Coordinates of C-alpha atoms in Angstrom, one line a residue:
X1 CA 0.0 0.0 0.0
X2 CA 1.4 3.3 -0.8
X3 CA 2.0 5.5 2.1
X4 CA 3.9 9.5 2.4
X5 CA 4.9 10.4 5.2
X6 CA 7.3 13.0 5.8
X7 CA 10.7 12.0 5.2
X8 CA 13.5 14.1 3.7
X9 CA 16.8 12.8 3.6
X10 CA 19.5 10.7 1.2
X11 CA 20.4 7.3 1.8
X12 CA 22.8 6.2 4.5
X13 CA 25.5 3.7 3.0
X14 CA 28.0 2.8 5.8
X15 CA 31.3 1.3 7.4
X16 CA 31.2 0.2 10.7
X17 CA 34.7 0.2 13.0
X18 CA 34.7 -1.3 16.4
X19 CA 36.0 -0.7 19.8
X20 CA 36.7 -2.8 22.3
X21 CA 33.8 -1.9 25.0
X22 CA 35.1 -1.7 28.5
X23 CA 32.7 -4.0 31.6
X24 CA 30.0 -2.0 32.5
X25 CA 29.4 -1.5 36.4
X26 CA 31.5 0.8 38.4
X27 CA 35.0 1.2 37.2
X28 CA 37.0 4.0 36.0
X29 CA 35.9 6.6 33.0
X30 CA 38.4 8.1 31.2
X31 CA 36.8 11.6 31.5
X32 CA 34.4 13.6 33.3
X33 CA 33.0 15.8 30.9
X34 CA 34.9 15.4 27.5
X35 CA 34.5 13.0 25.2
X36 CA 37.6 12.1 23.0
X37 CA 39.2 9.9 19.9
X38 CA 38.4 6.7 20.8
X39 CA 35.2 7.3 18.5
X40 CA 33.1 4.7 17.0
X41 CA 31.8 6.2 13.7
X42 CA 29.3 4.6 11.3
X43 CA 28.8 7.2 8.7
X44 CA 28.9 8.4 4.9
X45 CA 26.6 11.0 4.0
X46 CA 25.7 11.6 8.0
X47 CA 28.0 10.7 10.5
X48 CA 27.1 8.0 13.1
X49 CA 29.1 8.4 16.4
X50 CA 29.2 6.6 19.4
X51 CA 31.8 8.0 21.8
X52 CA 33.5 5.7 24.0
X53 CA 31.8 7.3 27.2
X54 CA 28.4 6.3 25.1
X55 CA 29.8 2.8 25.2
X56 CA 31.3 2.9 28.4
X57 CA 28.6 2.8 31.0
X58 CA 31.3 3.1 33.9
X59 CA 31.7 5.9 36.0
X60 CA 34.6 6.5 38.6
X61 CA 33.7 6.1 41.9
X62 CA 35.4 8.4 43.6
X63 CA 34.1 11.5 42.0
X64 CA 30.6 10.5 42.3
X65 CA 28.3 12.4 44.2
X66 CA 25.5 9.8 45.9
X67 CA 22.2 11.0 46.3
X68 CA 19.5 8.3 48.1
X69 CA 16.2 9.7 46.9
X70 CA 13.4 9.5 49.6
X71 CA 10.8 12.4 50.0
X72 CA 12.2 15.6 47.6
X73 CA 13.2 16.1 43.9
X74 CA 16.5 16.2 43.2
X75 CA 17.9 19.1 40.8
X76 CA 21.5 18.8 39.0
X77 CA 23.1 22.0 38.6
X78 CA 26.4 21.4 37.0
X79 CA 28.5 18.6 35.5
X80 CA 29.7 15.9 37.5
X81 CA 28.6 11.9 38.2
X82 CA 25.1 11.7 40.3
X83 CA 24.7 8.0 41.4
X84 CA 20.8 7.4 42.6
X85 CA 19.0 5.2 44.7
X86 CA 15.7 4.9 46.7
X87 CA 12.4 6.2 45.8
X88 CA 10.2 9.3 45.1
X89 CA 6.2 8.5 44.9
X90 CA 5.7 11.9 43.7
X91 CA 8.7 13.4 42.5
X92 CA 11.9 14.0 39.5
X93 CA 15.6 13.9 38.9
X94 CA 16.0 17.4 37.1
X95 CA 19.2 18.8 35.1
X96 CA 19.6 22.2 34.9
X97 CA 23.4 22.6 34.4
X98 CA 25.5 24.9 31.6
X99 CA 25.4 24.1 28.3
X100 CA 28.7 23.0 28.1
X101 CA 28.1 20.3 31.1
X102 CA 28.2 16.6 30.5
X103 CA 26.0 14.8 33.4
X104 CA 26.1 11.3 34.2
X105 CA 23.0 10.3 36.2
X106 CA 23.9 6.3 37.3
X107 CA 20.5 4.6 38.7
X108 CA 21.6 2.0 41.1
X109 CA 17.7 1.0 42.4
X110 CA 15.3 3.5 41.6
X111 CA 11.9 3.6 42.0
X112 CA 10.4 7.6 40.6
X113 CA 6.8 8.8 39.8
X114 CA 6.0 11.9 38.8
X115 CA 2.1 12.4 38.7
X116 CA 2.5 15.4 36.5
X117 CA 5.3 15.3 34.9
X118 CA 8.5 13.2 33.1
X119 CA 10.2 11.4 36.2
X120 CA 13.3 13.0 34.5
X121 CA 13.5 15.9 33.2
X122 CA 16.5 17.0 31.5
X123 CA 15.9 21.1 31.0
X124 CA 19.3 22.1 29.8
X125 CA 22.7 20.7 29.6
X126 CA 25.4 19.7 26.6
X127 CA 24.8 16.0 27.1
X128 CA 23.3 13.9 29.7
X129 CA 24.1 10.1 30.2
X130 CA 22.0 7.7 32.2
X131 CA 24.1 4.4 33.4
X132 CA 22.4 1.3 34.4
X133 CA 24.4 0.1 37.4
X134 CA 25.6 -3.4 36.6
X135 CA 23.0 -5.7 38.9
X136 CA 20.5 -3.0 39.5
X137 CA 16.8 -2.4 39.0
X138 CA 15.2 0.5 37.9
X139 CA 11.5 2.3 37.5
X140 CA 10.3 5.4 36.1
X141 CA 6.9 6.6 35.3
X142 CA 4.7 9.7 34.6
X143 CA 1.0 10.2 35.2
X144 CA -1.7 10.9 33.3
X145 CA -1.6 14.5 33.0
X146 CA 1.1 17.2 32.7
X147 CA 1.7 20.6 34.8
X148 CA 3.6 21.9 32.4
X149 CA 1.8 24.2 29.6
X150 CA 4.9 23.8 27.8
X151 CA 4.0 22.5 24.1
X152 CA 6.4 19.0 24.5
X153 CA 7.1 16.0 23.2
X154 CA 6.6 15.1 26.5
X155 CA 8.4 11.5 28.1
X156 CA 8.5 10.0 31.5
X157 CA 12.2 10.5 30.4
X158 CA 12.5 13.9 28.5
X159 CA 15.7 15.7 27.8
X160 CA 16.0 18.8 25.3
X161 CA 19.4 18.4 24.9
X162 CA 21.6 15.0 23.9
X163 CA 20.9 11.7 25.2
X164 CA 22.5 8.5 26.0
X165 CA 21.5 5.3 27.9
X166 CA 23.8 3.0 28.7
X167 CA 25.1 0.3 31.1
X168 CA 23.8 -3.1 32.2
X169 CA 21.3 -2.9 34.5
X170 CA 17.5 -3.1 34.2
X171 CA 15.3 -0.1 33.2
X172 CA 11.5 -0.1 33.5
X173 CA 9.8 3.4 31.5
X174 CA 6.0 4.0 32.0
X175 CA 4.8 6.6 29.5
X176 CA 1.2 7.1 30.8
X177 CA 0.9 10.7 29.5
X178 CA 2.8 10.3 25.6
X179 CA 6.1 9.1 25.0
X180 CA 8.5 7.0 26.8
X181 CA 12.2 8.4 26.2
X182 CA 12.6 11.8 24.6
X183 CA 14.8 13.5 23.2
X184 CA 14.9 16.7 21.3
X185 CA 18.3 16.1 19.6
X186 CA 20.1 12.9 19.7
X187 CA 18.6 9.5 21.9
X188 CA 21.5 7.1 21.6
X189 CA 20.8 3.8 23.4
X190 CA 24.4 1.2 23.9
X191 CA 23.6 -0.9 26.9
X192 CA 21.3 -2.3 29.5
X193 CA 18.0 -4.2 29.6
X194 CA 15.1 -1.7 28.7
X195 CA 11.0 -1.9 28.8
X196 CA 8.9 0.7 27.5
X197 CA 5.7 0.7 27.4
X198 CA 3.4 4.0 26.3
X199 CA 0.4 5.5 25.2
X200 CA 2.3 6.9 22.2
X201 CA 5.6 6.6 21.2
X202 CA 8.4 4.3 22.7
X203 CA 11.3 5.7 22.0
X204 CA 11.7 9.5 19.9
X205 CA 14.7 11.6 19.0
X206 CA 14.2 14.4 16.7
X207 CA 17.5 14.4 15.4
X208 CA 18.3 11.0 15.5
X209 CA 17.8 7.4 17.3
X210 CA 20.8 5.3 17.6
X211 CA 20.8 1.9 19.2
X212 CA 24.4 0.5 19.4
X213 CA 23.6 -2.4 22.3
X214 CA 21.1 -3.6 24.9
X215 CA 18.2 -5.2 25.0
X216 CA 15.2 -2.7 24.1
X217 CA 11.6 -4.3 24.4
X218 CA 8.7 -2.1 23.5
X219 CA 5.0 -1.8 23.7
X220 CA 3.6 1.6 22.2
X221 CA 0.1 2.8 21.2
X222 CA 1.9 4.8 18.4
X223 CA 5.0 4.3 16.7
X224 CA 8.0 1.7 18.6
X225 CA 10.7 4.5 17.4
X226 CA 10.6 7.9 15.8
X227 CA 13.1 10.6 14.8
X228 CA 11.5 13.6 13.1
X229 CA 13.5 16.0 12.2
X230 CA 12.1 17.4 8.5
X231 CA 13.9 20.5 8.1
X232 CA 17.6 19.0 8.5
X233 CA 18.6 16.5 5.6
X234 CA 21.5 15.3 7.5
X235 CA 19.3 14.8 10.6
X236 CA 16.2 12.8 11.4
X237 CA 17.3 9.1 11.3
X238 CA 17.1 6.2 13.1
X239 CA 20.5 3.7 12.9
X240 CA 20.1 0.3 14.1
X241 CA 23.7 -0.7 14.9
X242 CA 23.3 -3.6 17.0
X243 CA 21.6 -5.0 20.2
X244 CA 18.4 -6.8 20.6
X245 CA 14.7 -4.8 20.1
X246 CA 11.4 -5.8 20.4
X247 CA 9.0 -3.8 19.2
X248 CA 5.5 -5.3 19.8
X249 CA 1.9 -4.4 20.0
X250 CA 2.5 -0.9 18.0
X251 CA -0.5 0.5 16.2
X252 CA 1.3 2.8 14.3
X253 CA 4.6 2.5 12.7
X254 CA 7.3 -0.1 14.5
X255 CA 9.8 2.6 12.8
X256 CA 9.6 6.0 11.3
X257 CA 12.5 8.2 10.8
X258 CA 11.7 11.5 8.2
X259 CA 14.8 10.8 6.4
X260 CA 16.5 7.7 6.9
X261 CA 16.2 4.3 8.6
X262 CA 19.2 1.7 8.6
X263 CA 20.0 -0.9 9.7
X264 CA 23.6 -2.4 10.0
X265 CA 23.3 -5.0 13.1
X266 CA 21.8 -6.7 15.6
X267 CA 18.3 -8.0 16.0
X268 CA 15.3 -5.9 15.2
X269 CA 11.6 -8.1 15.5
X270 CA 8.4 -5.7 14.7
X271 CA 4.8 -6.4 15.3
X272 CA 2.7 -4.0 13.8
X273 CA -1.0 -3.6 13.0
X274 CA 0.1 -1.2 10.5
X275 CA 3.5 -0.9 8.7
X276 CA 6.9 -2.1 9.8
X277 CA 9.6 0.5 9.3
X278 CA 8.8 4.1 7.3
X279 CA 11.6 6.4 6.0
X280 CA 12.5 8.1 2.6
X281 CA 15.0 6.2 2.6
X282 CA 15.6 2.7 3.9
X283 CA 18.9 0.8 3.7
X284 CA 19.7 -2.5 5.5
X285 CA 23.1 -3.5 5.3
X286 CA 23.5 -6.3 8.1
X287 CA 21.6 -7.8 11.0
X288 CA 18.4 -10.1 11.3
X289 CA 15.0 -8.4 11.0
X290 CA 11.8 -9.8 11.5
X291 CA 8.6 -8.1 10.6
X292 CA 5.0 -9.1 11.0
X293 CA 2.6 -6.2 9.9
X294 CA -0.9 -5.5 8.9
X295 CA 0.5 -3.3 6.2
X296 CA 3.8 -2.6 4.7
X297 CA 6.8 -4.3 6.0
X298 CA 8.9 -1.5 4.6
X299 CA 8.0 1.6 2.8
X300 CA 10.1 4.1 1.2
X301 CA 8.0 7.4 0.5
X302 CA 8.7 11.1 0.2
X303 CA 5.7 13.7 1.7
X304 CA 7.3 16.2 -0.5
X305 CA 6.3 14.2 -3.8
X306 CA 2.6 14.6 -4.9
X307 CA 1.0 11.4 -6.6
X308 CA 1.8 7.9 -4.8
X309 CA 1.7 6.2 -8.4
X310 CA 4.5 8.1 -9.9
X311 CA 8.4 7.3 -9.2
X312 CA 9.4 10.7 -6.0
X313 CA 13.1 11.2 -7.0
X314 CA 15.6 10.6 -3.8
X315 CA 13.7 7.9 -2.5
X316 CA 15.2 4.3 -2.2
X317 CA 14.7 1.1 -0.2
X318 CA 18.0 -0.8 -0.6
X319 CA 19.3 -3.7 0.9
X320 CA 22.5 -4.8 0.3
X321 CA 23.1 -8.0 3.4
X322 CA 21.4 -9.0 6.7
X323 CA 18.8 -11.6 7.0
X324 CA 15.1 -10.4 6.5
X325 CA 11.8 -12.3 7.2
X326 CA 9.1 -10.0 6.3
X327 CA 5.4 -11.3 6.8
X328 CA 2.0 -8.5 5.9
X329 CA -1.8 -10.0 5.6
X330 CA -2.7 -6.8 4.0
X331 CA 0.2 -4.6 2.6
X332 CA 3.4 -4.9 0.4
X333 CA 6.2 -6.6 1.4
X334 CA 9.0 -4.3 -0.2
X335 CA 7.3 -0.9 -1.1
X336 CA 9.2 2.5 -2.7
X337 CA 7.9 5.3 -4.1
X338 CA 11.2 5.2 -5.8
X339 CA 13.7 2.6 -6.7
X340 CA 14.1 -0.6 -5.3
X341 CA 17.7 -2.0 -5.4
X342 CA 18.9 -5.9 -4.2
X343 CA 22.5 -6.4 -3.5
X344 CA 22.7 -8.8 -1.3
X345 CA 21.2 -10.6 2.4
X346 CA 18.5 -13.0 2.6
X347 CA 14.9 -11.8 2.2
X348 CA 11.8 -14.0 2.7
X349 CA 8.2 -12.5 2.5
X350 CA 5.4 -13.9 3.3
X351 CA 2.9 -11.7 1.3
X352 CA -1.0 -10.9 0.9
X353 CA -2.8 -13.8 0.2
X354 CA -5.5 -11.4 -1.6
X355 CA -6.4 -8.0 -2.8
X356 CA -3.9 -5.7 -4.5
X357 CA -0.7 -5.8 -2.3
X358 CA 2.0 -7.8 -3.4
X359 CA 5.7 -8.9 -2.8
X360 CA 7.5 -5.9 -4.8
X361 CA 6.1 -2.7 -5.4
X362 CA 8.1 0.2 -6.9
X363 CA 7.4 2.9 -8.8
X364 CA 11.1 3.6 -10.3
X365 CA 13.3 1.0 -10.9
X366 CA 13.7 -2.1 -9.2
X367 CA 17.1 -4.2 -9.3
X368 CA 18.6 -7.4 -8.1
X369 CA 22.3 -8.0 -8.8
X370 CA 23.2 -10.2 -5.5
X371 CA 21.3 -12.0 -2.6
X372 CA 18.8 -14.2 -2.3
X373 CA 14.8 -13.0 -2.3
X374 CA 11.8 -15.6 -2.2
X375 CA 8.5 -14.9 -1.4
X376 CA 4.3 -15.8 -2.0
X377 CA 1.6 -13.9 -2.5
X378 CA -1.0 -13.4 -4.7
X379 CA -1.3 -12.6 -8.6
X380 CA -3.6 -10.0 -9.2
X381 CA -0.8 -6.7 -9.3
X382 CA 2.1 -8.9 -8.5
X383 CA 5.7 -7.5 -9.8
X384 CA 9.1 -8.8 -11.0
X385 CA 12.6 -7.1 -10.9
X386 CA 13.5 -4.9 -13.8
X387 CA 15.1 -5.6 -16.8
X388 CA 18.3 -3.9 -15.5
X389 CA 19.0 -5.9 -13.0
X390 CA 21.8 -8.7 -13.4
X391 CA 20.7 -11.5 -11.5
X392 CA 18.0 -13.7 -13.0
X393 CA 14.7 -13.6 -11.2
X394 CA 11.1 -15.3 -11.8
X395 CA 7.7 -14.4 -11.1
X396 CA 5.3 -17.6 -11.1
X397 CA 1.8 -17.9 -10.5
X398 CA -1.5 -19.2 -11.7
X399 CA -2.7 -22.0 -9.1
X400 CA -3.8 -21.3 -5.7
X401 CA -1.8 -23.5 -3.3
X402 CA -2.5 -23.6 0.9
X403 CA -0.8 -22.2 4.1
X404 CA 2.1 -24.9 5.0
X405 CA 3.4 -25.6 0.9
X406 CA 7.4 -25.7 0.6
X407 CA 8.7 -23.7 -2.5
X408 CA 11.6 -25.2 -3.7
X409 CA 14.2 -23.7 -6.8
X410 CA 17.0 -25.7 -7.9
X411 CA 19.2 -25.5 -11.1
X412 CA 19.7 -28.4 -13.6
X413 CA 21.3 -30.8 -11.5
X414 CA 19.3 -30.7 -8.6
X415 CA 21.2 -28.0 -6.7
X416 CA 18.8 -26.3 -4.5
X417 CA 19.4 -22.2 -4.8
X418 CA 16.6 -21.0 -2.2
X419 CA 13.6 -22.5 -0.8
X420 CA 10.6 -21.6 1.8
X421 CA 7.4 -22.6 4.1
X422 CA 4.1 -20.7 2.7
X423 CA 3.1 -18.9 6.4
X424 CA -0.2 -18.3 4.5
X425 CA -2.2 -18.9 0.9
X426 CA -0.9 -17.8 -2.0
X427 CA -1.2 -18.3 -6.2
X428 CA 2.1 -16.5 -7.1
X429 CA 5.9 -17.0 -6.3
X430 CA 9.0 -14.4 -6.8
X431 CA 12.3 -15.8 -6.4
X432 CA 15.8 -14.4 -7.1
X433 CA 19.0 -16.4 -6.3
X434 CA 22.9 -16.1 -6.8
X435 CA 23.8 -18.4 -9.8
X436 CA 20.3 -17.5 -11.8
X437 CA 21.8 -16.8 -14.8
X438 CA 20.1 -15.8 -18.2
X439 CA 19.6 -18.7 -20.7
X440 CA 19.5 -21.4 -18.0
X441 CA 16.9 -23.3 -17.1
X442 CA 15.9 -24.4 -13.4
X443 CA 12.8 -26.3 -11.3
X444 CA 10.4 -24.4 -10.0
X445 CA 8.6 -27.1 -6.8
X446 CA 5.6 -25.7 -5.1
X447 CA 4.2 -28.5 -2.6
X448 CA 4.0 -31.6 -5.1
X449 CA 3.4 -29.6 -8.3
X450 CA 7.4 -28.8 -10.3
X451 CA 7.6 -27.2 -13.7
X452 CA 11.0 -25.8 -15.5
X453 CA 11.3 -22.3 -16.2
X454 CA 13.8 -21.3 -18.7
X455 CA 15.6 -17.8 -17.8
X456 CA 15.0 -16.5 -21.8
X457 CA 15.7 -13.1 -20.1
X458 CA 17.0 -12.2 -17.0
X459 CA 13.5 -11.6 -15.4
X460 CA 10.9 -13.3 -16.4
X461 CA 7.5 -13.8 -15.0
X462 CA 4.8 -16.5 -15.9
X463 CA 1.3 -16.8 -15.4
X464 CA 0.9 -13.2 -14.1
X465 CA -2.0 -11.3 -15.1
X466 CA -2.9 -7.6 -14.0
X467 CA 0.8 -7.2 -13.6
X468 CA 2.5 -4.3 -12.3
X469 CA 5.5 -3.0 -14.6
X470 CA 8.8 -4.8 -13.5
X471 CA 9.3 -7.9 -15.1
X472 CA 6.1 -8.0 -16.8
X473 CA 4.7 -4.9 -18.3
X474 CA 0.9 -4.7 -19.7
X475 CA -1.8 -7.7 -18.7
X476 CA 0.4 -10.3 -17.7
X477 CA 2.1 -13.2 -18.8
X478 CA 6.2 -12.9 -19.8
X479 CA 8.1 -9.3 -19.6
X480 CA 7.1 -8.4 -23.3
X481 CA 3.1 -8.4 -21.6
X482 CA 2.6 -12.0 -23.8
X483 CA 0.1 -13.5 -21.1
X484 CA 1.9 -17.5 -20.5
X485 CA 0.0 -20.6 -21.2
X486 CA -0.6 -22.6 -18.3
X487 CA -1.5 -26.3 -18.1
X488 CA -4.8 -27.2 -16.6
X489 CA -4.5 -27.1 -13.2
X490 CA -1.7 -25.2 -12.8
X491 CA 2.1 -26.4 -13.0
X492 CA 3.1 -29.5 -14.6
X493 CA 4.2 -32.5 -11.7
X494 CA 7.4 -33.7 -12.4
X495 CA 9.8 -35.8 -11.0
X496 CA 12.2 -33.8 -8.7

């Protein structure tokens, strides 16, 4: 289904270089308040940086002011280390330092509410970090209603300056007002065990999201993860650079980002009663990522381009590695506005078993040149690859076969190139796999039905009708719109 949102950004192709990570818990930090070279970057067109503070979650002990929280608020005034424990029923941990200060805020056993307001509130400071303690356990929650008249973004962990989590302890965010962790520039998350759950968003940083490490689980009446940032094309993105998230129960997006959403490690699962991830552009270099949604499983639009049916210039879904199991009962698997471009990684979608949504749907150009993509769905708009691409690809359909059927390609001598388990019904396959070459000829096995399909051209699609361009231009049938014959009953069985 074609969707615009606002998204405003070019495509994010990176390197990643790793640091060692030092133990979380309480040992030494290098610094107090600078950060220095010992960078981890992830970056082309927009830089990606993890410091190694972001990564260190220690903090020296010795320099650490301890505060054991019990009846009062607590407000932070300058930089420094703030080590917290204890609990306020009614109450916040507030920053209002310089904005030059760097404050670490280490919750060692906290237990905050804030009827009113965020349980932190981070008003001004350069950057704020907030350290798990290694062992610990950890609360924070809002209420229903806000003092402030203050038009917000508004989290039971809000900070209007940069913000990092990290460490190894446990984390527990209640957002019964909106959000759950805001922030108004950067939200970088590199360690700990987090749950959010909200009555919006999870997790939001306009300028960007970065998740480096952790275990992130989240429950959200809106969207699981949002940056949106429009006006800055080198901000609003979200980079998924490892760890473990769980974005469940979401009924909006499981990810938007205005400009760009990656992906380049690290295990990202989505359950979504409407699309998956949403960007402008969408890249996914490495990682595993699961997506179950009632529409889209990705989509790659532009809000600034008017017509959903015509190609928006800038606007790409790429992927280029990882390992991707995309499932949608009523959406595309693979949607862009623009082009759609296959270098490599594993993709499996489990498509529409009906209507008008299908496996592929581009309106530019779509390519495959590397990886493997297999998936079912149904026939009525399905779509190939493009002509340009230079891996072979075919698009099969005609008979209706039931949830449970294995789809099975192999070349001439039985090798098998990439196979699947129908999750659902379907009457059309697509599959793409290194060593397709043009002029070959391979078996195509769906349950106990096998046919050959000879690659005349590099794409070519068979007993398609009501195709969309691709493969397969005009009514159907092969990429020159000739509608294919099909035996009675569908495909031929054969002898594997």
């Amino acid at each position: 289904m074609k969707r615009i949102g606002k998204y405003i950004a070019s495509v994010l192709l990176v390197s990643l270089l790793t640091i060692g990570l030092a133990a979380c818990g309480k040992a030494e930090n290098n610094s107090q308040s600078g950060e220095n070279s010992d960078d981890t970057i992830i970056s082309r067109k927009v830089d990606v940086k993890y410091t190694s503070r972001d990564l260190a979650g220690t903090w020296r002990e010795e320099n650490a002011t301890k505060v054991k929280l019990s009846g009062d608020s607590y407000t932070i005034k300058e930089a420094g280390v703030y080590v917290f424990s204890g609990t306020l029923k009614d109450g916040q941990i507030i920053v209002e330092a310089g904005d030059t200060d760097k404050v670490q805020i280490v919750l060692n056993g906290v237990d905050i509410k804030c009827a009113d307001g965020p349980a932190i509130l981070i008003e001004n400071a350069d950057k704020t970090l907030i350290t798990l303690a290694e062992g610990s356990e950890n609360t924070v929650a809002d209420g229903k209603t806000c003092a402030s008249a203050e038009d917000q973004p508004w989290g039971t962990i809000f900070s209007k300056d940069n913000l990092t989590i990290n460490g190894s302890g446990k984390l527990v965010v209640k957002g019964n007002f909106r959000h759950g962790i805001v922030s108004k520039d950067d939200l970088k998350v590199t360690g700990g065990e987090i749950e959010v759950t909200a009555v919006k968003d999870g997790l939001r940083g306009k300028d960007s999201v970065r998740i480096y490490g952790g275990r992130i689980t989240i429950s959200a009446q809106g969207n699981g993860i949002k940056s949106n940032n429009e006006k800055d094309e080198n901000k609003g993105f979200i980079s998924i650079d490892g760890g473990e998230i769980d974005i469940k129960d979401v009924s909006s997006q499981g990810m938007e980002a205005y400009q760009v959403a990656q992906m380049t490690g690290g295990t990202l699962n989505i359950d979504s009663s409407n699309e998956g991830i949403q960007a402008k552009n969408i890249y996914i270099k490495d990682g595993t990522l699961n997506i179950n949604a009632a529409d889209d499983c990705l989509n790659a639009a532009d809000s600034q381009s008017t017509g959903s049916e015509e190609k928006q210039d800038g606007v790409n879904l790429e992927i280029v590695g990882g390992i991707l199991n995309l499932s949608t009962t009523a959406g595309d698997g693979l949607d862009s506005n623009g082009d759609l471009t296959v270098s490599g990684g594993t993709t499996i979608l489990q498509g529409s078993s009906g209507g008008v949504e299908v496996n592929l749907d581009y309106n530019g150009e779509g390519t495959i040149s590397g990886g493997t993509v297999i998936g079912v769905g149904n026939t009525q708009m399905a779509q190939n690859f493009g002509e340009n691409s230079t891996q072979g690809a075919i698009l099969y359909g005609g008979s209706s076969y039931s949830a449970g059927t294995t789809v099975t390609l192999t070349d001439a001598d039985g090798k098998e190139l990439a196979s699947m388990k129908a999750e659902k019904s379907f009457s059309c396959v697509l599959v793409s796999a290194p060593g397709m070459i043009k002029g070959e000829t391979y078996k195509l096995k769906i349950g106990d039905d096998t046919t050959e399909v000879q690659l005349s051209s590099i794409v070519v699609s068979e007993g398609i009708s009501g195709q969309m361009g691709g493969g397969g231009r005009g009514p159907g049938g092969d990429r020159n719109g000739t509608p294919a014959e099909m035996p009675e009953g569908g495909p031929q069985g054969r002898p594997h």
